[in-house]
XYZ file of C-alpha atoms in Angstrom:
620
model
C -7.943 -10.637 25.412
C -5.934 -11.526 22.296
C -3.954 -9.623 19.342
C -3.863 -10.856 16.573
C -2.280 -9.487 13.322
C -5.966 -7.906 11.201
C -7.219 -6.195 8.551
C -10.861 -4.346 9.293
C -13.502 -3.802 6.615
C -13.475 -0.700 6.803
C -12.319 2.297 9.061
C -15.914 3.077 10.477
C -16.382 -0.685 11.448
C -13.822 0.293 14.137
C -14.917 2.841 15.968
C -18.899 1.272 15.766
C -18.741 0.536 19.253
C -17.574 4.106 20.436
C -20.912 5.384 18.945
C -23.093 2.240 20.366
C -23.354 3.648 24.164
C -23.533 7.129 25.688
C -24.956 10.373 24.937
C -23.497 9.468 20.591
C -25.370 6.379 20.440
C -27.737 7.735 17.929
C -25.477 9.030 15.779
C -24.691 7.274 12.295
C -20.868 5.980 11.850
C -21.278 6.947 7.890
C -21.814 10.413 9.331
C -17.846 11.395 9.465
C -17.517 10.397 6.093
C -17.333 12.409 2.619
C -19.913 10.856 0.191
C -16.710 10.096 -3.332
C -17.871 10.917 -6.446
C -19.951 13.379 -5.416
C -19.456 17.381 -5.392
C -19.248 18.836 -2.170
C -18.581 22.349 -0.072
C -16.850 23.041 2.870
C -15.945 25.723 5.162
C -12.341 24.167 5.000
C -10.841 21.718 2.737
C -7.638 20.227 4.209
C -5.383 18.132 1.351
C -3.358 15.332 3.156
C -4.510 13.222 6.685
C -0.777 12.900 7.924
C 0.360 14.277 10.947
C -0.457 18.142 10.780
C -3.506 17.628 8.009
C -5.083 15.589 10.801
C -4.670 17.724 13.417
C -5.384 20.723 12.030
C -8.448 19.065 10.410
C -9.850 17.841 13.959
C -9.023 21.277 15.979
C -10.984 23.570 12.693
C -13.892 21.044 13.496
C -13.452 20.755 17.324
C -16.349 23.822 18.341
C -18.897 22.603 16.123
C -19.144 25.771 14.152
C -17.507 24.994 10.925
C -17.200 22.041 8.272
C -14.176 20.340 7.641
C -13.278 18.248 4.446
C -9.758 15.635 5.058
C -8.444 14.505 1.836
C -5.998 11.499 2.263
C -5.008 9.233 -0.158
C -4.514 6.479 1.568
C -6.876 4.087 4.081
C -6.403 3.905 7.692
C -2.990 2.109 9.417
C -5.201 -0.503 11.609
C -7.353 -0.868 8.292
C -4.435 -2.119 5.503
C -2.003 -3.841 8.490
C -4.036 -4.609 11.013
C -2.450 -4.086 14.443
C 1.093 -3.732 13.007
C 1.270 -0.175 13.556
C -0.218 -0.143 16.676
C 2.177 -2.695 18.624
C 5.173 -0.453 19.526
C 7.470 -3.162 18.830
C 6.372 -3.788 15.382
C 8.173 -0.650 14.492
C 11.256 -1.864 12.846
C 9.316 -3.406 10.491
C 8.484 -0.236 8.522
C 12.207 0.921 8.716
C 12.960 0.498 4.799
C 15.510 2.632 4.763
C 17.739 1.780 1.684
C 16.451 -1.315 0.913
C 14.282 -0.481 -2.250
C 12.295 -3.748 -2.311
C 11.296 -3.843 1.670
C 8.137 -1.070 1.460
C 4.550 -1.783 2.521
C 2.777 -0.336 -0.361
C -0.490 0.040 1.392
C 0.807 2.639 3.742
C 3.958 3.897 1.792
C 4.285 5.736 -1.391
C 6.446 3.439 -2.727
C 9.056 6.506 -3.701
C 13.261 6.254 -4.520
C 15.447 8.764 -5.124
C 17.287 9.461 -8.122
C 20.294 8.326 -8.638
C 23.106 9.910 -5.889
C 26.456 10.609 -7.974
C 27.800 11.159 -5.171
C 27.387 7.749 -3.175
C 28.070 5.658 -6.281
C 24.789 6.243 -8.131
C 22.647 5.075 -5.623
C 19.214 5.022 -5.260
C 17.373 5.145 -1.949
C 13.910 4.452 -1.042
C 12.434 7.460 0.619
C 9.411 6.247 3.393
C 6.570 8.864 2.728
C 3.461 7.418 4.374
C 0.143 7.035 2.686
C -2.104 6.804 5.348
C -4.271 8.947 7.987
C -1.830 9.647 11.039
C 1.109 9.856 8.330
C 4.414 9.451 9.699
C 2.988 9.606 13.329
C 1.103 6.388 12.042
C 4.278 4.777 11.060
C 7.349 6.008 12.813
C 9.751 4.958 16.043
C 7.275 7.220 18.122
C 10.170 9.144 19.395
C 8.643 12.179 20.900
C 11.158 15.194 21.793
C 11.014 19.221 21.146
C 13.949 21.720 19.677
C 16.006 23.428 21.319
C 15.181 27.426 22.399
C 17.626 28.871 20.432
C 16.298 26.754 17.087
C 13.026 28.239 17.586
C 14.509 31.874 18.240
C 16.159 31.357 14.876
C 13.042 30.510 13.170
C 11.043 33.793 14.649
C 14.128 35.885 13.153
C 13.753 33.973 9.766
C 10.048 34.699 9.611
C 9.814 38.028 11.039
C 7.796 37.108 13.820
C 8.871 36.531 17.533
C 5.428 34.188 17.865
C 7.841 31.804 17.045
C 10.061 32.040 19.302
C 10.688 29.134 22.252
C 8.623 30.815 24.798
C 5.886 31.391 22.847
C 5.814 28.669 20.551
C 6.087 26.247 23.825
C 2.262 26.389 24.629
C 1.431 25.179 21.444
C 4.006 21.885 22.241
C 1.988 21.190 25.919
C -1.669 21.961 23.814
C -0.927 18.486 21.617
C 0.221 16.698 24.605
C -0.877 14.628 27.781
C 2.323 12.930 29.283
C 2.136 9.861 32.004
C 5.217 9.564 33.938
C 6.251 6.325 35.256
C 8.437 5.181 38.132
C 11.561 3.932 36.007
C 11.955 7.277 34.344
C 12.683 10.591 35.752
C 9.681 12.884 36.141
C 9.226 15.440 32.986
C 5.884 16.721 34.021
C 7.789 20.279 34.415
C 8.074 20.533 30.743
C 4.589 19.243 30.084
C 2.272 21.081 32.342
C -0.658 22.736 30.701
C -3.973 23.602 32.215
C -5.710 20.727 30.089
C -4.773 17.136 28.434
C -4.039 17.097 24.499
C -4.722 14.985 21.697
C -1.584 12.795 21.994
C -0.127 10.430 24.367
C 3.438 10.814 25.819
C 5.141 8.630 28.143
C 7.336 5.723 28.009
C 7.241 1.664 27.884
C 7.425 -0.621 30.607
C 9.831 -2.517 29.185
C 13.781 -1.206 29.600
C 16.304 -2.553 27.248
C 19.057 -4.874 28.654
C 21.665 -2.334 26.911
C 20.454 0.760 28.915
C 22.575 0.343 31.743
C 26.093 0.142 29.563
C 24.979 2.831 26.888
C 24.367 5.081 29.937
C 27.985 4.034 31.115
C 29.581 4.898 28.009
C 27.532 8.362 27.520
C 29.351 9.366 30.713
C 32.548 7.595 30.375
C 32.530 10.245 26.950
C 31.428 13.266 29.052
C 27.449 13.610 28.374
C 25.669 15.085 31.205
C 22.266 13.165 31.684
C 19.048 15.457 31.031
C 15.802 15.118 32.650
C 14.370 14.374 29.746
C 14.286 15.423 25.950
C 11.394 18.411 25.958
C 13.018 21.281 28.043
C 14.393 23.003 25.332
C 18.030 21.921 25.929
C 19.482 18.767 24.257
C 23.112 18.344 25.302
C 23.725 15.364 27.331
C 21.587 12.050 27.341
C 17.968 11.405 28.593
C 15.295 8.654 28.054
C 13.171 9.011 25.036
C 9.160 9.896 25.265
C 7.121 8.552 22.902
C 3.660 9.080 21.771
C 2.333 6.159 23.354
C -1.171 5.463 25.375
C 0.714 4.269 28.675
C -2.153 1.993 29.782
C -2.824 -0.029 26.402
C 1.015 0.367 25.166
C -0.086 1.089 22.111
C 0.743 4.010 19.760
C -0.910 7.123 20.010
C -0.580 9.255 16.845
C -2.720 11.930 14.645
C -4.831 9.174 13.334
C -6.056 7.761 17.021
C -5.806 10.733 19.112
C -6.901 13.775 16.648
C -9.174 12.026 14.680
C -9.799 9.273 17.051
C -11.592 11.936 19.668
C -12.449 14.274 16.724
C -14.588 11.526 15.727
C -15.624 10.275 19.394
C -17.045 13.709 20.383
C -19.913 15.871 19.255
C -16.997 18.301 17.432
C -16.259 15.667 14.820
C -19.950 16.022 13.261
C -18.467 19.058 11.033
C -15.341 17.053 10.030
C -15.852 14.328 6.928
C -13.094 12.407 6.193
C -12.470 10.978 2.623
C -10.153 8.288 2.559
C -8.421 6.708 -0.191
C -8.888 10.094 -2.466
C -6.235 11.914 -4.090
C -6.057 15.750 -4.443
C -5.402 16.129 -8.336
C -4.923 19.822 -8.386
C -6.304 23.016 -6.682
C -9.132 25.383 -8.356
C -7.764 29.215 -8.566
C -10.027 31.924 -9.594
C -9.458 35.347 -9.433
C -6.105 34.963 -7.189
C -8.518 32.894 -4.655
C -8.585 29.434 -4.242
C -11.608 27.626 -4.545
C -11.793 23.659 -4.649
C -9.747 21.015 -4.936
C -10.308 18.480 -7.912
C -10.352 14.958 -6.174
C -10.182 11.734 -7.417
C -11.727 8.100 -5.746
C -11.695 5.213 -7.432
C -10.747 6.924 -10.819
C -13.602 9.509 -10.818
C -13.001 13.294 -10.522
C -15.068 15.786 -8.313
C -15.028 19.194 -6.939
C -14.690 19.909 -3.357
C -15.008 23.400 -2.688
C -14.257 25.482 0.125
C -15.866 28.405 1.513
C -12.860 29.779 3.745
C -9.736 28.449 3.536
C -7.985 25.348 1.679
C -5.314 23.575 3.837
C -2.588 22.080 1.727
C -0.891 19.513 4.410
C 0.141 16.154 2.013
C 3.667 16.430 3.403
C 7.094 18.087 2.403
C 7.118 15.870 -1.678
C 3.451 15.865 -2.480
C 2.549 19.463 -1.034
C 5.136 20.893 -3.934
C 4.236 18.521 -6.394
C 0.350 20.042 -5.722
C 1.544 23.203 -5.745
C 3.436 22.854 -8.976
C 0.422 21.135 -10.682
C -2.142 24.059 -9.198
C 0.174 26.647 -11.364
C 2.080 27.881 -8.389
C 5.873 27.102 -8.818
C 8.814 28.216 -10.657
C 7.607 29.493 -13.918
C 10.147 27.787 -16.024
C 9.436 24.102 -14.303
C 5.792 24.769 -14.806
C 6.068 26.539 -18.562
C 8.135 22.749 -18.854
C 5.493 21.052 -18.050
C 2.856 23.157 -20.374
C 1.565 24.220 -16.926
C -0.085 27.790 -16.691
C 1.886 29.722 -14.674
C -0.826 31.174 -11.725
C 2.074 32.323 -9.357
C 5.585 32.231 -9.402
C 6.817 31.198 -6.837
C 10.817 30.140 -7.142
C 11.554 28.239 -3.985
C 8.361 25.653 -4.581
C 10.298 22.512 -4.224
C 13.769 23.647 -3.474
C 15.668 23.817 -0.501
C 14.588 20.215 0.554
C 16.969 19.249 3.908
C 17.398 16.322 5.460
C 19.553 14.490 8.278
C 22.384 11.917 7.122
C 21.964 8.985 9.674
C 24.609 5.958 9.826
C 23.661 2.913 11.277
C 26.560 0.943 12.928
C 25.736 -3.202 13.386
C 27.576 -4.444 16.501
C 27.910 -8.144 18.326
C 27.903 -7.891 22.417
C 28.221 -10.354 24.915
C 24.994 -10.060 26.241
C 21.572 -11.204 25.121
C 19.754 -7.735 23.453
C 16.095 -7.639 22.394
C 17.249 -8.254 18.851
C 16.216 -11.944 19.915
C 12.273 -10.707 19.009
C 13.665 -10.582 15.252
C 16.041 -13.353 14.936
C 14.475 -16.202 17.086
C 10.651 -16.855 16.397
C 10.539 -18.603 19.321
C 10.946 -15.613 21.595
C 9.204 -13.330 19.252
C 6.059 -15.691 20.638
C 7.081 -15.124 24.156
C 6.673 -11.555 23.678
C 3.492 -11.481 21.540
C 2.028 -13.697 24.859
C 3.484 -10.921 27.438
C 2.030 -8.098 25.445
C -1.427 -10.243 25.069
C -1.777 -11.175 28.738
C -0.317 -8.471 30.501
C 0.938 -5.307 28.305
C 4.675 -6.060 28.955
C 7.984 -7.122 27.570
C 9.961 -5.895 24.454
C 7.130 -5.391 22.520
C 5.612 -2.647 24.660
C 8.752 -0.758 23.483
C 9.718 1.100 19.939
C 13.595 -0.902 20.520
C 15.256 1.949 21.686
C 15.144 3.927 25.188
C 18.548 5.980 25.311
C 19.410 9.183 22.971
C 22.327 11.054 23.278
C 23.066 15.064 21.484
C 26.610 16.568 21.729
C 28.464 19.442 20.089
C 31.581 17.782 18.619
C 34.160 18.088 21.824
C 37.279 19.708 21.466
C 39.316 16.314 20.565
C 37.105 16.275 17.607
C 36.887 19.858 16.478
C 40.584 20.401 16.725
C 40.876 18.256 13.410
C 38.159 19.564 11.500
C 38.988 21.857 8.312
C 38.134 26.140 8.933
C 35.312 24.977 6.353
C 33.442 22.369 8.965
C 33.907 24.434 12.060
C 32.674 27.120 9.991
C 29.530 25.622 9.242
C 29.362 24.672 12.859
C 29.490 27.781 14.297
C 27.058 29.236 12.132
C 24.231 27.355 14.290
C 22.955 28.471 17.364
C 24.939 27.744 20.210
C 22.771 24.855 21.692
C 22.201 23.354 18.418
C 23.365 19.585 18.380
C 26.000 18.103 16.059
C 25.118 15.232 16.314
C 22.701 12.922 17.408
C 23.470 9.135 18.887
C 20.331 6.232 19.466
C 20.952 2.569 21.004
C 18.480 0.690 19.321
C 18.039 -2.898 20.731
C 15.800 -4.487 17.973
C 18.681 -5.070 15.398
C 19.018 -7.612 13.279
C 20.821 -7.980 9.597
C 23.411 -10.769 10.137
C 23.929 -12.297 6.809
C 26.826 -14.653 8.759
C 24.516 -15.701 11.241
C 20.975 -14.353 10.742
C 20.002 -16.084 14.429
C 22.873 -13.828 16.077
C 20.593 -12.641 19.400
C 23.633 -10.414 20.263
C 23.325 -7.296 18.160
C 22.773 -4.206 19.164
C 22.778 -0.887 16.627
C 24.308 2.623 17.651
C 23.312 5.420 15.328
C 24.554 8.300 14.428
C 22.823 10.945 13.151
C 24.508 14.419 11.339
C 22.298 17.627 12.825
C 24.541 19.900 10.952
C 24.652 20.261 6.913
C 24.855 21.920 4.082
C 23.631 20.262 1.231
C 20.763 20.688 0.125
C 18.034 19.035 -2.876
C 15.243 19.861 -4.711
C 11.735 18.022 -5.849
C 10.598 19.020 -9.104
C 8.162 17.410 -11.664
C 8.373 14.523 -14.076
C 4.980 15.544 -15.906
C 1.683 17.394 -15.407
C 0.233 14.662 -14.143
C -0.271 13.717 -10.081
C 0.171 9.871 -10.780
C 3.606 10.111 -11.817
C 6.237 10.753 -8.617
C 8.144 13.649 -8.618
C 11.905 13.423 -9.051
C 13.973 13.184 -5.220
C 16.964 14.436 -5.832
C 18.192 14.854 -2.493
C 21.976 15.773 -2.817
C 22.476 13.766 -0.025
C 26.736 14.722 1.315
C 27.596 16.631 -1.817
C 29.248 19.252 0.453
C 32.977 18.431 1.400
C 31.962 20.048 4.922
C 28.829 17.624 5.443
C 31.185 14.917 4.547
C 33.954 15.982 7.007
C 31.451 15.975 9.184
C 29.759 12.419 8.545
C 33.251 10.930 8.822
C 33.792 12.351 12.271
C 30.421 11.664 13.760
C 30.697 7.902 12.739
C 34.169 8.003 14.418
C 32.179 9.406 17.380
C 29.775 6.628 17.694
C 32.042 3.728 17.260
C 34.138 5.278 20.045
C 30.885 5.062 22.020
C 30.384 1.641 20.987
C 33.829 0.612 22.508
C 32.835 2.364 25.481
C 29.939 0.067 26.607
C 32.216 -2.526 27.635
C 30.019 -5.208 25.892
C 30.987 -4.569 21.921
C 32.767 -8.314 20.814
C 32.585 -7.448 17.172
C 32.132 -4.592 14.954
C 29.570 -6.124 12.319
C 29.354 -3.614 10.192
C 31.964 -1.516 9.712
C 34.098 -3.825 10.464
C 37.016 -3.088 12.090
C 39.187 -3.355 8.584
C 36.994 -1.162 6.781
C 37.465 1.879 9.035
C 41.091 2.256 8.664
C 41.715 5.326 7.635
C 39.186 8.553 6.554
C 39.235 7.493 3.385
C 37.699 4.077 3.643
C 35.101 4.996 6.053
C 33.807 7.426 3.664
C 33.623 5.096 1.132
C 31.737 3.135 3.685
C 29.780 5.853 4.628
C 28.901 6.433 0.784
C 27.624 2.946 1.146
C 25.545 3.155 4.006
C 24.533 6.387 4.704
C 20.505 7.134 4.601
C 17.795 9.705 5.522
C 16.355 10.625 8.994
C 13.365 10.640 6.476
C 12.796 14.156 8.234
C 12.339 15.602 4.558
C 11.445 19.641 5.078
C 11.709 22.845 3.735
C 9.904 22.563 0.048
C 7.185 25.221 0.830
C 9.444 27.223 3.268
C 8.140 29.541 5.602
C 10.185 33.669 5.134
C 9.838 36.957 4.915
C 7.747 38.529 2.179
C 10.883 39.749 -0.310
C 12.710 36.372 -0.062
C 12.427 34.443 -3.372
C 12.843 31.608 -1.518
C 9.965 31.432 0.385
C 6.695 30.003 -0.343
C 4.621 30.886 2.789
C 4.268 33.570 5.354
C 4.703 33.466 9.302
C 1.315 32.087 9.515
C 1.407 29.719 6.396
C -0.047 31.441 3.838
C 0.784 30.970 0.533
C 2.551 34.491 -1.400
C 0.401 35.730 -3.998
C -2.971 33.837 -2.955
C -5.690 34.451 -1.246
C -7.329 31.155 0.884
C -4.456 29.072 0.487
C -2.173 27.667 3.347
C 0.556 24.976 3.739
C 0.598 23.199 6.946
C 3.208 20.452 7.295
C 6.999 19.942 7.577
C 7.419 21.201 3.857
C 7.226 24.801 5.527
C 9.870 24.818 8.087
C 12.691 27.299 7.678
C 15.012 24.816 8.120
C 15.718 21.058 9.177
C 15.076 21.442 12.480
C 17.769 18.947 15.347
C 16.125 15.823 15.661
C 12.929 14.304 15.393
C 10.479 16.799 13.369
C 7.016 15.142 14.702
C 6.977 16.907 18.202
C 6.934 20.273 16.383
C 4.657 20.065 13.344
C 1.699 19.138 15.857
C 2.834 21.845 17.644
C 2.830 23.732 14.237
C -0.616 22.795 13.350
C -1.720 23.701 16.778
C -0.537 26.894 16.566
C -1.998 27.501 12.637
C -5.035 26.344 13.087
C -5.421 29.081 16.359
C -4.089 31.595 13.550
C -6.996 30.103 11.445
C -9.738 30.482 13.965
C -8.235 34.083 14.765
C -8.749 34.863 11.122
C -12.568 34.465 11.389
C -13.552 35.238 15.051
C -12.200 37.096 18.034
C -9.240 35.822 19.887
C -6.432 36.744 22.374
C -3.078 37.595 21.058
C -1.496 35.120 23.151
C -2.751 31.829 22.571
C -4.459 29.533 21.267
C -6.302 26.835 23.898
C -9.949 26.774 22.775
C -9.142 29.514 20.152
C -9.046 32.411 22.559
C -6.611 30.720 25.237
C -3.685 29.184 25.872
């Protein structure tokens, strides 16, 4: 077998073979695909092929019975970089973060914020992937649930104890099949379900060299070790899961699994797909919605839906539709010469997102970071993944996590403000967040340094909080990000402390020679690490909280418990725009879990189902 780096013709050119054998070998590939140009209706029309659009896309078309449009505007992952998103260890090549000139426009919407007063006028790029899959597509892969108490919080929010961890737990085992493997405790107790999901959990062969003194230092600072990430608890440390196929060691995401067996099986003959098309706005008539204006290849048509229209093109582009539809704050549309349809205040505010440091260190031991600097072991590994699916690149770069509350040492400095805000959490919310990530490189000294090894930090508690709002009436030109990113005095209290957290895990491996970046004399006192921190400091790119989910009565909300729109009839929002909040962590486990649990409150909506779950519509 060999891998080699791609590009396909076209997305149905790889799946031909699936539909050359077996009881599908009849059926036409151009079948699960949306004729452009051309006016169309659907039972459902879903806007956006990221992570929840294509999952809630595949289950609507799973039984057969309905007829499912997907909207994405960009191609397929595998299609523009070949099998760059598919290697795990090809990850860190998507990780933009700051750097406004390292995107892969293909895949990315190219986006920056504006302008950060607060961090010295800086701009940072924001990844938003293009492509079917979305983030899942592009990602670390980094698989892990909430806590119980953050989805309790959300049920009281919304006014609707479906929400809450017991209940909304099913929906997390529905997406999933997990693998376990002999390195790694068991988790099969938090993933047993009555019948395999979509996506692929388990873990990579390959361990990093770094695991054994990160785990060290995690204990040396008083973290318990979990069984694993999913339970519902996160305090202590535990090996990541990722969304990975653990016999190919490949990724598994919305694109492959969802659509993958949406497309395999006899459901996926209701569901067209229409890639490379942009949603321009959405049709309202009457208070109903009823088609989306699309646009290939600079020609406009109607695709019109006979149920429902799923608005799912992520937590920037669902507001910016919104806004452009008519629903929105009636003073930014009236701006815009916009009608107003609905007004609906909180349309692109609230926008949260995690502050995440990442700290550069030297060790005395060889790390994986070799794969990036040296091209001659970055072959090695490309000929263990080829001939045997093993080595670094079966593995995202980082194995280890670690969530704490600030300990006592820490709080006992912290202003009435900061503990404040802490306690104003539930009470196994995380402060913070800590990753080892082996694949590091970014030594302008010595850019062959095979010694460096990255601890990150990552803020789970703020305040501040930014807003998307329009530039012009027309979908072409981005909306403006501003993001607000540590305005607070609390969030930067608290930014200063948890970066004093992680380098004091960093000296507690044992194996830190040489603090890269900071450096030792830039971390003197508060007041230079902030300024450092001002420097440095970027998103989770966990962006959420646009279209958010509330009661009926708050202005602030956009959607209802079950992610319809306020003031509409046949419109829902479906994607990480609609969470109450930023939820701890790593969003992706929880919006398929989201869309799982929708698209059951979908189905329930126009047939006969149980009131407690959601399996094959009628089960859990």
């Amino acid at each position: 077998m060999k891998l080699a780096i791609i590009t396909l013709s076209n997305f149905a050119l790889s799946y031909a073979w699936q539909w050359n054998e077996g009881p599908f070998q009849n059926r036409l590939v151009g079948s699960s695909f949306g004729i452009p140009n051309q006016d169309a209706t659907y039972d459902y029309v879903v806007i956006g092929g990221g992570t929840a659009g294509s999952a809630i896309a595949a289950r609507l078309a799973e039984d057969g019975t309905a007829s499912v449009a997907l909207i994405e505007a960009g191609g397929f992952p595998w299609e523009d970089l070949g099998n760059q998103t598919e290697v795990p260890g090809y990850t860190w090549r998507f990780e933009a973060f700051a750097n406004l000139s390292d995107t892969n426009p293909t895949v990315d919407w190219d986006l920056e914020t504006a302008p950060q007063q607060n961090l010295g006028g800086r701009s940072i790029h924001y990844t938003a992937a293009k492509t079917f899959g979305g983030g899942s597509s592009l990602n670390d892969m980094g698989y892990h649930r909430v806590t119980k108490g953050t989805m309790n919080l959300w049920a009281d929010l919304v006014g609707d104890d479906s929400y809450t961890w017991s209940k909304f737990l099913p929906f997390y085992k529905k997406s999933t099949t997990y693998t376990p493997i002999d390195s790694v405790p068991d988790e099969s107790v938090n993933f047993d379900y009555h019948k395999p999901g979509p996506l692929q959990v388990s873990y990579p062969p390959h361990r990093q060299p770094t695991n054994p003194f990160l785990s060290r230092a995690f204990e040396k600072l008083g973290f318990g070790k979990m069984l694993g990430n999913n339970g519902g608890l996160l305090n202590g440390y535990a090996y990541w899961t990722y969304y990975q196929d653990p016999e190919a060691h490949t990724r598994s995401s919305a694109a492959t699994a969802y659509l993958g067996q949406a497309l395999k099986h006899n459901h996926g003959q209701g569901l067209h797909l229409y890639p490379r098309t942009q949603a321009q706005k959405i049709v309202i008539e009457g208070g109903k919605t009823r088609a989306v204006i699309a646009q290939t290849a600079g020609s406009n048509y109607t695709i019109t839906a006979s149920r429902e229209i799923i608005l799912s093109a992520g937590f920037i582009h669902s507001p910016q539709i919104l806004m452009l539809s008519g629903i929105g704050p009636a003073s930014t549309l009236r701006k815009q010469g916009i009608e107003v349809v609905v007004d609906l205040p909180g349309v692109g505010s609230n926008w949260q997102d995690q502050p995440y440091v990442f700290t550069l260190l030297e060790t005395d031991a060889e790390t994986d970071s070799a794969i990036i600097t040296d091209p001659a072991r970055l072959e090695r590994a490309r000929r263990q993944y080829i001939e045997s699916r093993s080595g670094p690149l079966t593995s995202p770069g980082f194995d280890l996590v670690g969530w704490e509350k600030f300990p006592p040492s820490y709080r006992s400095r912290l202003s009435p403000q900061a503990l404040a805000l802490l306690d104003s959490f539930p009470s196994d919310w995380p402060d913070v967040e800590f990753i080892g990530a082996g694949l590091a490189a970014g030594n302008p000294a010595d850019p062959t340094n095979n010694r460096l090894f990255a601890l990150v930090a990552g803020l789970l508690v703020h305040d501040s909080v930014g807003n998307i709002s329009l530039t012009s009436g027309d979908i072409r030109d981005p909306p403006v990000l501003n993001m607000n990113l540590l305005t607070t005095t609390t969030d930067r209290e608290l930014a200063v402390a948890a970066v004093r957290r992680v380098l004091q895990l960093a000296d507690s491996t044992g194996i830190v020679t040489n603090k890269l970046n900071p450096t030792d004399a830039l971390i003197g006192s508060d007041i230079q690490l902030l300024e450092w921190i001002n420097e440095n400091v970027v998103f989770g790119y966990h962006g959420s909280s646009t279209c958010k989910m509330g009661k009926q009565g708050d202005r602030s909300a956009v959607v209802d418990s079950k992610a319809r729109v306020y003031g509409l009839e046949g419109l829902r929002v479906v994607d990480a725009s609609v969470l109450p909040f930023c939820v701890p962590g790593h969003p992706s486990a929880t919006i398929f879990a989201l869309a799982e649990k929708i698209a059951r409150d979908i189905h329930c909506s126009y047939q006969i189902c149980s009131v407690t779950g959601g399996g094959d519509h009628d089960e859990l």
